[in-house]
Coordinates of C-alpha atoms and ligand atoms in Angstrom, one line a residue:
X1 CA 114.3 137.0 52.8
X2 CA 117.7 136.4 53.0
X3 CA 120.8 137.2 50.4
X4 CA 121.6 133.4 50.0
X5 CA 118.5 132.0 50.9
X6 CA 118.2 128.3 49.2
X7 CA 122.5 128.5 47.7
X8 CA 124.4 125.3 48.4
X9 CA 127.5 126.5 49.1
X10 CA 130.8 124.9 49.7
X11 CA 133.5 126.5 52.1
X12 CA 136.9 125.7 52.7
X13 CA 139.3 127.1 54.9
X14 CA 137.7 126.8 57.7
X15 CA 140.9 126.3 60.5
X16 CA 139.8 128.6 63.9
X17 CA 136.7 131.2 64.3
X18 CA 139.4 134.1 63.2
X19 CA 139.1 132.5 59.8
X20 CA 138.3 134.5 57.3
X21 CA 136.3 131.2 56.1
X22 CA 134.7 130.8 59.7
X23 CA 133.0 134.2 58.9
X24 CA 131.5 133.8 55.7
X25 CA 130.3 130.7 56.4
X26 CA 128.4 132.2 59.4
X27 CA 126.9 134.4 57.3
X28 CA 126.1 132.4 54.7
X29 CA 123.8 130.5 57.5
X30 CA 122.3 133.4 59.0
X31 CA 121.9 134.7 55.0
X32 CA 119.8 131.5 54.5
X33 CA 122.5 129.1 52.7
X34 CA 123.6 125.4 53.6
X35 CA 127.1 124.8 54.0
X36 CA 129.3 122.1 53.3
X37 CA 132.7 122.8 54.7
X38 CA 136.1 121.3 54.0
X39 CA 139.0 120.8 56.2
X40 CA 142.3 118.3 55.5
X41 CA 144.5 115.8 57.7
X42 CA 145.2 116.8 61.7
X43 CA 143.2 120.2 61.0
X44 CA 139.8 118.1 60.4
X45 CA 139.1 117.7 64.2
X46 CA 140.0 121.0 64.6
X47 CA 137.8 122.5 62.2
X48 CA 134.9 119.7 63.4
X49 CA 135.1 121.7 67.0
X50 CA 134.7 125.5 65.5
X51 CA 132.1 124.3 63.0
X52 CA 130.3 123.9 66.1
X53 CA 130.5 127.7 66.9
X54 CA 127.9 128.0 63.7
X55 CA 124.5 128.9 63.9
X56 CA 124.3 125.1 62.7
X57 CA 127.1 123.0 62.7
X58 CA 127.6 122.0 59.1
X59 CA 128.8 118.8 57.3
X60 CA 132.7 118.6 56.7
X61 CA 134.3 117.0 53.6
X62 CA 138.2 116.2 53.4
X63 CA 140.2 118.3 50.9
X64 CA 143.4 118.4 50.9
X65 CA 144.3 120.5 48.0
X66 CA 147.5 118.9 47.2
X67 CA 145.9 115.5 47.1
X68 CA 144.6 114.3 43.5
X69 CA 142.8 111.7 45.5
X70 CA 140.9 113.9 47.6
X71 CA 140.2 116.2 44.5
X72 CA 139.1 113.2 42.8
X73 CA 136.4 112.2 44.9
X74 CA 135.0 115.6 46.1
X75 CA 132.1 116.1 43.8
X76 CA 131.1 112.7 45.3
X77 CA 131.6 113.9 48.9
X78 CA 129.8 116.8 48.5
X79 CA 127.3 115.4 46.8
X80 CA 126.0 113.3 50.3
X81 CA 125.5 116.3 51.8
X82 CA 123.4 118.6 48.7
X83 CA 122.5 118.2 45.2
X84 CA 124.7 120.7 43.8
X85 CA 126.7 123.8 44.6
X86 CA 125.5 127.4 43.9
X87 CA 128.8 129.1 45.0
X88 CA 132.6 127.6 46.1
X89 CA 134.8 129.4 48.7
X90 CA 138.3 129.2 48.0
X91 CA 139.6 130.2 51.5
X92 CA 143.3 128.5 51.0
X93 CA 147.0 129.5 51.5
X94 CA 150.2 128.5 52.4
X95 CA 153.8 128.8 52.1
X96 CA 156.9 127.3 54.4
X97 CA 158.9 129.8 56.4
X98 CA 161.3 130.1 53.5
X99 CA 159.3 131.3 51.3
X100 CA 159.2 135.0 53.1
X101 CA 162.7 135.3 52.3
X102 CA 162.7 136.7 48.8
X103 CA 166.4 136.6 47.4
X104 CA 167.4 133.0 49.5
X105 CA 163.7 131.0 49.0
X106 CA 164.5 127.7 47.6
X107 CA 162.2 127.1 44.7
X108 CA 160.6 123.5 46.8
X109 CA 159.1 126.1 49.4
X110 CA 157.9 128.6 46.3
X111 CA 156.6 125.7 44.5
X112 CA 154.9 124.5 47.7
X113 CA 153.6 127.9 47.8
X114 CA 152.6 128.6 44.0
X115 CA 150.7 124.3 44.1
X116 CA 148.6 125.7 47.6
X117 CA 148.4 128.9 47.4
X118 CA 147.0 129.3 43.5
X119 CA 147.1 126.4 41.5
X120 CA 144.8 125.1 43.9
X121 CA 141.9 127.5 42.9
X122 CA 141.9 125.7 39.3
X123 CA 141.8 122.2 40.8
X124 CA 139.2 123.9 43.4
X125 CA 137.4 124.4 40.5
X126 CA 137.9 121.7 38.0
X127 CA 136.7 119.4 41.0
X128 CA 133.2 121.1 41.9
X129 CA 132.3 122.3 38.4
X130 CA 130.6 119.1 37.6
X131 CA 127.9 120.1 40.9
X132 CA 127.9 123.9 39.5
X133 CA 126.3 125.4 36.8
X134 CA 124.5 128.6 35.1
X135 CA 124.5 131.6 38.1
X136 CA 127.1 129.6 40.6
X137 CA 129.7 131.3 42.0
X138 CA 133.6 130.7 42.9
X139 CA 134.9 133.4 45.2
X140 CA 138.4 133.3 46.2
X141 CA 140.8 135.5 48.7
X142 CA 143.9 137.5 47.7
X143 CA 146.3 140.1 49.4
X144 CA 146.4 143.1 46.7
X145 CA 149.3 141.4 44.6
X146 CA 150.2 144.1 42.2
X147 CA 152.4 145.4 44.2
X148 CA 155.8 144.4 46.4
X149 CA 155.3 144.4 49.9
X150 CA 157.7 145.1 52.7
X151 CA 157.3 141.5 53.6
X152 CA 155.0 139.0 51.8
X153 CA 157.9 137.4 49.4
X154 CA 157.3 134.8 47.7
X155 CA 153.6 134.3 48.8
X156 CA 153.2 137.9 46.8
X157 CA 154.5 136.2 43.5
X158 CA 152.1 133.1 44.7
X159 CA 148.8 135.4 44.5
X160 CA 149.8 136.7 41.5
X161 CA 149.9 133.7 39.9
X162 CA 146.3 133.4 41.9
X163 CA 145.4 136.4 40.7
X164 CA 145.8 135.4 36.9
X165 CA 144.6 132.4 37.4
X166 CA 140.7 133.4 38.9
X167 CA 141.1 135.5 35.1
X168 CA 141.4 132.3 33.2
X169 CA 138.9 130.3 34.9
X170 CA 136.6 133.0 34.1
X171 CA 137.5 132.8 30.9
X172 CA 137.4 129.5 30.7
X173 CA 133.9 129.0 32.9
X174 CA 132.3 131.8 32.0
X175 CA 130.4 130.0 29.1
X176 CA 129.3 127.4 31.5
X177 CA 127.6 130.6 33.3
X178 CA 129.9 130.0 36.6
X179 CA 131.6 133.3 37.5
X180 CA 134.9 133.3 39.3
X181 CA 135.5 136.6 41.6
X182 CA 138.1 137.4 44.1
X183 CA 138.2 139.5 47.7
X184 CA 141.5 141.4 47.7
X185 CA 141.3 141.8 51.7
X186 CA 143.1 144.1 53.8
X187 CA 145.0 142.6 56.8
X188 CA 143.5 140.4 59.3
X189 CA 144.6 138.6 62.3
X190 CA 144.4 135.1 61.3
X191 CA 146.4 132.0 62.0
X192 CA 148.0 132.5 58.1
X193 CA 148.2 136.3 59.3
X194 CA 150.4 135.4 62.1
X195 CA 152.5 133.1 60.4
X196 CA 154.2 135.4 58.3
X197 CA 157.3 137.2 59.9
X198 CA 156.5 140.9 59.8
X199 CA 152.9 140.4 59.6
X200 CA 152.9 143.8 61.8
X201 CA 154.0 146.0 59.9
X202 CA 150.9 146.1 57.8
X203 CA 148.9 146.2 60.9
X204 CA 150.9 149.6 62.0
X205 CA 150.9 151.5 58.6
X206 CA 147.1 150.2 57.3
X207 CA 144.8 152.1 59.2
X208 CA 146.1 155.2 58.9
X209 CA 146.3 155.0 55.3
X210 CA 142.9 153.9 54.4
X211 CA 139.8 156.3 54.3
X212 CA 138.2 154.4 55.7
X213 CA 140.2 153.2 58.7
X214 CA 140.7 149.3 59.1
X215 CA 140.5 147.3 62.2
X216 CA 142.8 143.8 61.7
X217 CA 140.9 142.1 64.1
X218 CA 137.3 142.5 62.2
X219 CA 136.8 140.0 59.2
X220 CA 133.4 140.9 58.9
X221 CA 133.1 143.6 55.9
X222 CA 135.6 140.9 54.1
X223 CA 133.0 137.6 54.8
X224 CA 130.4 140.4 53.6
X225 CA 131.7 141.2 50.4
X226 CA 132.3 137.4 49.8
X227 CA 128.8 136.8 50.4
X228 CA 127.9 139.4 48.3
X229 CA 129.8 137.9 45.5
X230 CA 128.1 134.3 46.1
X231 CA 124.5 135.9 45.5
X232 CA 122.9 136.6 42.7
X233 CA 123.5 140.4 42.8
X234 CA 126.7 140.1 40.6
X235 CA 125.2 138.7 37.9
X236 CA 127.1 139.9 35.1
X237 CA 131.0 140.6 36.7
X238 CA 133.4 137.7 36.6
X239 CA 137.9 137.8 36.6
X240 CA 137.1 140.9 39.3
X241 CA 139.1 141.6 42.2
X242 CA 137.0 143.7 45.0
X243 CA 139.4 145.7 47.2
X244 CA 137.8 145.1 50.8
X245 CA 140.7 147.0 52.6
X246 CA 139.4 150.6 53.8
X247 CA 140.2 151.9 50.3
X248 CA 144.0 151.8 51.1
X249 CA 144.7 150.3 47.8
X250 CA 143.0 153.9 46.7
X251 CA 145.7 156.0 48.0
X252 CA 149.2 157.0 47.0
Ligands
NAD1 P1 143.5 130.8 58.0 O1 144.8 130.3 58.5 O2 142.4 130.8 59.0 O3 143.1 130.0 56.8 C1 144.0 129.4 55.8 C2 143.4 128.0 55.5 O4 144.2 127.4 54.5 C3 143.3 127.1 56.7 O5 142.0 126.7 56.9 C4 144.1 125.9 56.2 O6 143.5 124.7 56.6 C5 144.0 126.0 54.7 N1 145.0 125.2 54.0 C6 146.3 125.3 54.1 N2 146.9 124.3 53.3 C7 145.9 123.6 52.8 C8 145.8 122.5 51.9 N3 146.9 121.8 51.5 N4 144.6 122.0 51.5 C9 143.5 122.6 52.0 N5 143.5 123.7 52.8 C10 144.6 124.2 53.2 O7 143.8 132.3 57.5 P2 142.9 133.3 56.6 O8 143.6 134.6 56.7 O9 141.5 133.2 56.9 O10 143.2 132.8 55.1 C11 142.2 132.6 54.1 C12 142.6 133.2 52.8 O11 142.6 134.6 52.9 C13 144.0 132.9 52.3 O12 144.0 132.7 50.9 C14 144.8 134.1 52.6 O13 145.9 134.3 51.8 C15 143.7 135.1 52.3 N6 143.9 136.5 52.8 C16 144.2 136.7 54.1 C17 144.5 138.0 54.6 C18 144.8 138.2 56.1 O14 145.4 139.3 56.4 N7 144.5 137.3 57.0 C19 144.4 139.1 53.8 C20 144.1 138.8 52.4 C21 143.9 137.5 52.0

């Protein structure tokens, strides 16, 4: 019997198979789940191909999280593909180049960043809730953001405010019985990895640090823990934040 055997699940964030999406959608499948994935604009095809790379290639939605219109109708695209959703993945960030330059950012690239990065998770979630109810689970992805980082700017303050927000939808969806979780990941090579400048130096210092040692280029024990998160075997945590990052967050 498998962990997710008969959960309808919806994952976004899906872009290449170094995705952190890519990975917990695989297991998912293999866990016994059927997956609806999303992908937005030029990244569609792109996603269409490595959906392929599955054990079976699933049905892709468009969501654009910055598009009312697309948030609008996603309950109804979803809803061709399965009768409901057991469990959401928000697998989503972003921030322009500018925003990884603390004391300079102009506030259109933080705002850019804050709108994608964590507002999104509430409009993630105020557009599936009518296919979710009591046991479903929303699982999003953060980079531990109680602390400054040598580099990570303005997309630090931006998973903050994601942060906070995953405790106010639990608040607030918690008496529907939908529990909202998040994966505070250690670094991984991924395309949003590589597209901050100074990704490295977390790479360098991170496993050494942990206990546990890290390796940047496995997102398995991260897609694990989400999966874990989407199954029933959390019944009674919601507004938690899982450190999946070789205990470095332990350590002083
Ligand atoms: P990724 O580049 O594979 O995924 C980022 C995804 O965000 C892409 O699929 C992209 O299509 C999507 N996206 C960007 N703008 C969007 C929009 N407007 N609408 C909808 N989707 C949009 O990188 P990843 O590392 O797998 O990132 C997934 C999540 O994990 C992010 O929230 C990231 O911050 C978080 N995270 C990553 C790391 C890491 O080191 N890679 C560590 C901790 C947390």
């Amino acid at each position: 019997m498998g962990l997710l055997d008969g959960k309808r699940l919806l994952v976004t964030g899906v872009l290449t198979d170094s995705s952190i999406a890519f990975h917990v959608a695989r297991f998912a499948q293999e866990q016994g789940a059927t997956v609806v994935l999303s992908s937005f604009g030029r990244q569609m095809k792109i996603t269409q191909a490595i959906a392929r790379r599955l054990p079976s290639a699933p049905p892709l939605v468009e969501l654009d999280v910055t598009s009312t219109e697309n948030l609008a109708g996603l309950a109804d695209a979803v809803r061709e593909h399965v009768d409901g959703l057991d469990g959401v993945l928000h697998s989503i960030g972003f921030a322009p180049q500018g925003a990884f330059q603390f004391l300079t950012a102009p506030w259109e690239d933080v705002a850019t960043a804050v709108h994608i990065s964590a507002y999104s998770l509430k409009a993630l979630a105020v557009a599936t809730e009518p296919l979710m109810g009591p046991g479903s689970s929303i699982v999003g992805l953060t980079f531990d953001a109680s602390k400054a980082w040598p580099v990570y700017d303005w997309m630090g303050v931006a998973k903050a405010a994601f942060e906070s927000t995953a405790r106010y939808l639990a608040r607030d969806l918690g008496p529907k019985g939908i529990r909202v979780n998040l994966v505070a990941a250690g670094p991984i090579r991924t395309t949003a990895a590589k597209s901050i400048p100074g990704f490295q130096v977390f790479e360098e210092s991170w496993g050494s640090k942990a206990p546990l040692g890290w390796d940047v280029n496995d997102p398995e024990p991260t897609a694990r823990t989400c999966c874990g998160l989407l199954s029933d075997w959390f019944p009674a945590t919601t507004g938690e934040i899982v450190h999946v990052d070789g205990g470095f967050h332990a350590i002083g």
